[in-house]
mmCIF file of C-alpha atoms in Angstrom:
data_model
loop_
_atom_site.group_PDB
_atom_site.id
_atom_site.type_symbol
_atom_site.label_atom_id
_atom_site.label_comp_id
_atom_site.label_asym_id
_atom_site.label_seq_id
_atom_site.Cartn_x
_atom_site.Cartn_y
_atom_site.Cartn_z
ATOM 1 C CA UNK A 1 0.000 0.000 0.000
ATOM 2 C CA UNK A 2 1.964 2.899 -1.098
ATOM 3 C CA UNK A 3 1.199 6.270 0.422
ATOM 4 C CA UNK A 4 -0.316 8.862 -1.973
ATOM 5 C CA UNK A 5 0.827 11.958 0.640
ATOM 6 C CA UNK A 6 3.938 13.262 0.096
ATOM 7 C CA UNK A 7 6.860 13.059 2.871
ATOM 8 C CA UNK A 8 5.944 17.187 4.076
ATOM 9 C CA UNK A 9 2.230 16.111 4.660
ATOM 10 C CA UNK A 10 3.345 12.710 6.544
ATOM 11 C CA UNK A 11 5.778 14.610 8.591
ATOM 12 C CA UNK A 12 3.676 17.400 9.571
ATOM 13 C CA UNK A 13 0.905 15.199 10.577
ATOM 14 C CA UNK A 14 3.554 13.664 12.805
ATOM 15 C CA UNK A 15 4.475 16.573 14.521
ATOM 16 C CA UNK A 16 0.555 17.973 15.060
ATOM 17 C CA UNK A 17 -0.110 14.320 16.634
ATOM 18 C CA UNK A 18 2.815 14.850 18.839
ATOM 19 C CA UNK A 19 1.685 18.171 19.765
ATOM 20 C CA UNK A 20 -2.216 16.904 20.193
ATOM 21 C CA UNK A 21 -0.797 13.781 22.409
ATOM 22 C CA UNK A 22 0.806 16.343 24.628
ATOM 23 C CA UNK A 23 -1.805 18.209 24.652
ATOM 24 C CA UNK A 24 -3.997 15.352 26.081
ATOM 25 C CA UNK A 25 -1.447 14.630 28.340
ATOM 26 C CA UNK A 26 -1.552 17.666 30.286
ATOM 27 C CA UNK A 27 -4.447 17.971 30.227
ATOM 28 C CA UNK A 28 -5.006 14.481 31.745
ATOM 29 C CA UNK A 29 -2.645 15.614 34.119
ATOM 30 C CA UNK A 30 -4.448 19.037 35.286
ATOM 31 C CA UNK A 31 -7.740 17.019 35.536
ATOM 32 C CA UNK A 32 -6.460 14.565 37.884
ATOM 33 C CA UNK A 33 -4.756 17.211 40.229
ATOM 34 C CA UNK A 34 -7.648 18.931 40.282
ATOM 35 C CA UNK A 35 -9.869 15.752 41.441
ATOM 36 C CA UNK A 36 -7.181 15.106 44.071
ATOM 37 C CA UNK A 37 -8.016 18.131 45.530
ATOM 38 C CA UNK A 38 -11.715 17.529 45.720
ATOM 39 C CA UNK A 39 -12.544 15.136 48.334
ATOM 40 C CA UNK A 40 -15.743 14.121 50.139
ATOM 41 C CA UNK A 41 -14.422 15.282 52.962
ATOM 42 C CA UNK A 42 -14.116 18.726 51.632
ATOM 43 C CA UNK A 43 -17.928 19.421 51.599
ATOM 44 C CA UNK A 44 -20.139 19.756 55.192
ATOM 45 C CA UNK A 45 -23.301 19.562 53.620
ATOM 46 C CA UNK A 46 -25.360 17.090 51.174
ATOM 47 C CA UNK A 47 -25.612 19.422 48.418
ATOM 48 C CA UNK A 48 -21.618 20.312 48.985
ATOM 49 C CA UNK A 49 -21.277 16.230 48.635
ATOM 50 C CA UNK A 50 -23.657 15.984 45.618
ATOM 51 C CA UNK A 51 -21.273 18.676 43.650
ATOM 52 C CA UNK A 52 -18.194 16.537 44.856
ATOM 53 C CA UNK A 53 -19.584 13.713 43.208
ATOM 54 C CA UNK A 54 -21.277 15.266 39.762
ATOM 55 C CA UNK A 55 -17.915 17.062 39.343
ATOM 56 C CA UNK A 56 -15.936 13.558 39.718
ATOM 57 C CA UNK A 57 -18.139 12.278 37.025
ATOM 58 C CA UNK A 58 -17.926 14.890 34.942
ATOM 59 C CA UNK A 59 -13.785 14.185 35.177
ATOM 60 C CA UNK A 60 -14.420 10.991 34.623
ATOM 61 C CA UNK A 61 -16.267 10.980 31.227
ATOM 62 C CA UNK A 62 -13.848 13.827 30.386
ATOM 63 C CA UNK A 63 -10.845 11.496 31.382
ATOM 64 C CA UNK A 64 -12.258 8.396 29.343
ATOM 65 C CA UNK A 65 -13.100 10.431 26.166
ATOM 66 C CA UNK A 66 -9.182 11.658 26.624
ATOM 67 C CA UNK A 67 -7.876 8.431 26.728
ATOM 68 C CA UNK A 68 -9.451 7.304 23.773
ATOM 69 C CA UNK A 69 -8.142 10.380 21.964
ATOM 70 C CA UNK A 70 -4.584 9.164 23.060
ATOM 71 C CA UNK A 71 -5.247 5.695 22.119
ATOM 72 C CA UNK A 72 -6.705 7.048 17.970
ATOM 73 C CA UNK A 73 -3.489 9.402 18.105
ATOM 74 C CA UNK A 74 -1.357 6.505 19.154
ATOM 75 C CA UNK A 75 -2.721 4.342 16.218
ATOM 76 C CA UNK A 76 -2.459 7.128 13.716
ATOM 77 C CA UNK A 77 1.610 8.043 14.872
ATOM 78 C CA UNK A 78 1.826 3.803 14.519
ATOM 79 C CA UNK A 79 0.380 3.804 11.216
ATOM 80 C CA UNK A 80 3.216 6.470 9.957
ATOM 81 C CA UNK A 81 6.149 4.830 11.217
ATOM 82 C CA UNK A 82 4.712 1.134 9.233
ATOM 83 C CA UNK A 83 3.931 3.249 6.458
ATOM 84 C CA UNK A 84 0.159 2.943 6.396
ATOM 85 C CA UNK A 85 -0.942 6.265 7.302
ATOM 86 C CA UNK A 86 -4.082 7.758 5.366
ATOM 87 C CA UNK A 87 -5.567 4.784 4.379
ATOM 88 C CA UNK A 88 -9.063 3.556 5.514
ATOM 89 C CA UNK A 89 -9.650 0.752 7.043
ATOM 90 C CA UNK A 90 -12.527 -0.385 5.879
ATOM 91 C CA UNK A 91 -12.103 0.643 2.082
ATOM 92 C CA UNK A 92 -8.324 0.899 1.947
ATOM 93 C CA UNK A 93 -8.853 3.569 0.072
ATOM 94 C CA UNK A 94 -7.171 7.503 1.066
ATOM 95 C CA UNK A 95 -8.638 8.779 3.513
ATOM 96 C CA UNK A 96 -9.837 12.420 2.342
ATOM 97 C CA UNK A 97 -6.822 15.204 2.813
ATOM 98 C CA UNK A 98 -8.756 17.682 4.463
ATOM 99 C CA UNK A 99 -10.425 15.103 6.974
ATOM 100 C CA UNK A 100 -6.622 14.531 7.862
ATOM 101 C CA UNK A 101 -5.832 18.052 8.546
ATOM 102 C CA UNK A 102 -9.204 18.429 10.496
ATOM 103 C CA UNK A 103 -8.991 15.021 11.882
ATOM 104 C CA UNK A 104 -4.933 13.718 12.198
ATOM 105 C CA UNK A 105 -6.390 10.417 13.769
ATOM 106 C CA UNK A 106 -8.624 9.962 11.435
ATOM 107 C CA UNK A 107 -8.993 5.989 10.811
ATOM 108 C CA UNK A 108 -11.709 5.649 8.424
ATOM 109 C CA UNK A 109 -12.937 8.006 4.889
ATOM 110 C CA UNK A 110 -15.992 10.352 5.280
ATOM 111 C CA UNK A 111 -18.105 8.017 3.312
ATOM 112 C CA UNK A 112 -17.194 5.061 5.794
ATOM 113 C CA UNK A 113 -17.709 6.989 9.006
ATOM 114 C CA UNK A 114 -20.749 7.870 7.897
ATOM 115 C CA UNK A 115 -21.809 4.587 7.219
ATOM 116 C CA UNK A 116 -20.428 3.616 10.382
ATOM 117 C CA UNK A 117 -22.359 6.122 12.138
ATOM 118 C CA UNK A 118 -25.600 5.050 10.238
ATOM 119 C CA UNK A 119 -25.169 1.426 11.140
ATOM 120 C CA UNK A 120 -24.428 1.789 14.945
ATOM 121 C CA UNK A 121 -27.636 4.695 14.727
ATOM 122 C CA UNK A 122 -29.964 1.693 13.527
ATOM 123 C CA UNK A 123 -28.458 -0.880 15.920
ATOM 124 C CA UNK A 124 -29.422 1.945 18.908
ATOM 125 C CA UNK A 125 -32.603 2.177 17.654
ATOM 126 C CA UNK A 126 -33.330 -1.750 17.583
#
């Protein structure tokens, strides 16, 4: 599977991935401090304990959705270094330039995302 972008494109995907992985990082990093800091203990009322926990939650999802952002940026800085980088996998087709440069983890084309999302929309609605 030979790559159709040339070497600039590849590299400065690279480097935006990097800088998006750190990104996540610290941020991962900020959110936990910040939940350290909040502890049950901390509040002397129910509603004070009711924030606690809603705001832990709210971390929580945050934290989950992050990690799954560093695991699609992991896969995508993978996929240059083998070489594979920009191909769908579903269609092993390119995946769309400008849905690289919006999306550099992108894994899948426009056309298969959206068929993606249409499939797991009908198999919610079952």
């Amino acid at each position: 599977m030979a790559n159709k972008f040339d070497d600039n494109f590849i590299q400065a995907q690279k480097k935006k991935l990097i800088e998006l992985k750190n990104q996540v990082l610290n941020s991962m990093k900020n959110t936990q401090v910040e939940d350290l800091q909040i502890t049950p203990e901390d509040s002397s009322e129910d509603g004070d304990l009711a924030q606690v926990v809603i705001s832990q939650n709210v971390s929580f999802g945050l934290r989950e959705r992050e990690i799954k952002r560093l695991r699609e940026i992991d896969v995508a800085l993978r996929k240059i270094e083998e070489g594979t980088y920009g191909f769908c996998e579903v269609s092993e087709e390119p995946i769309e330039k400008k849905r690289l440069e919006k999306m550099p983890w992108a894994r899948l084309s426009l056309e298969a995302a959206e068929e993606m999302e249409r499939i797991q929309g009908f198999k919610t609605a079952i």
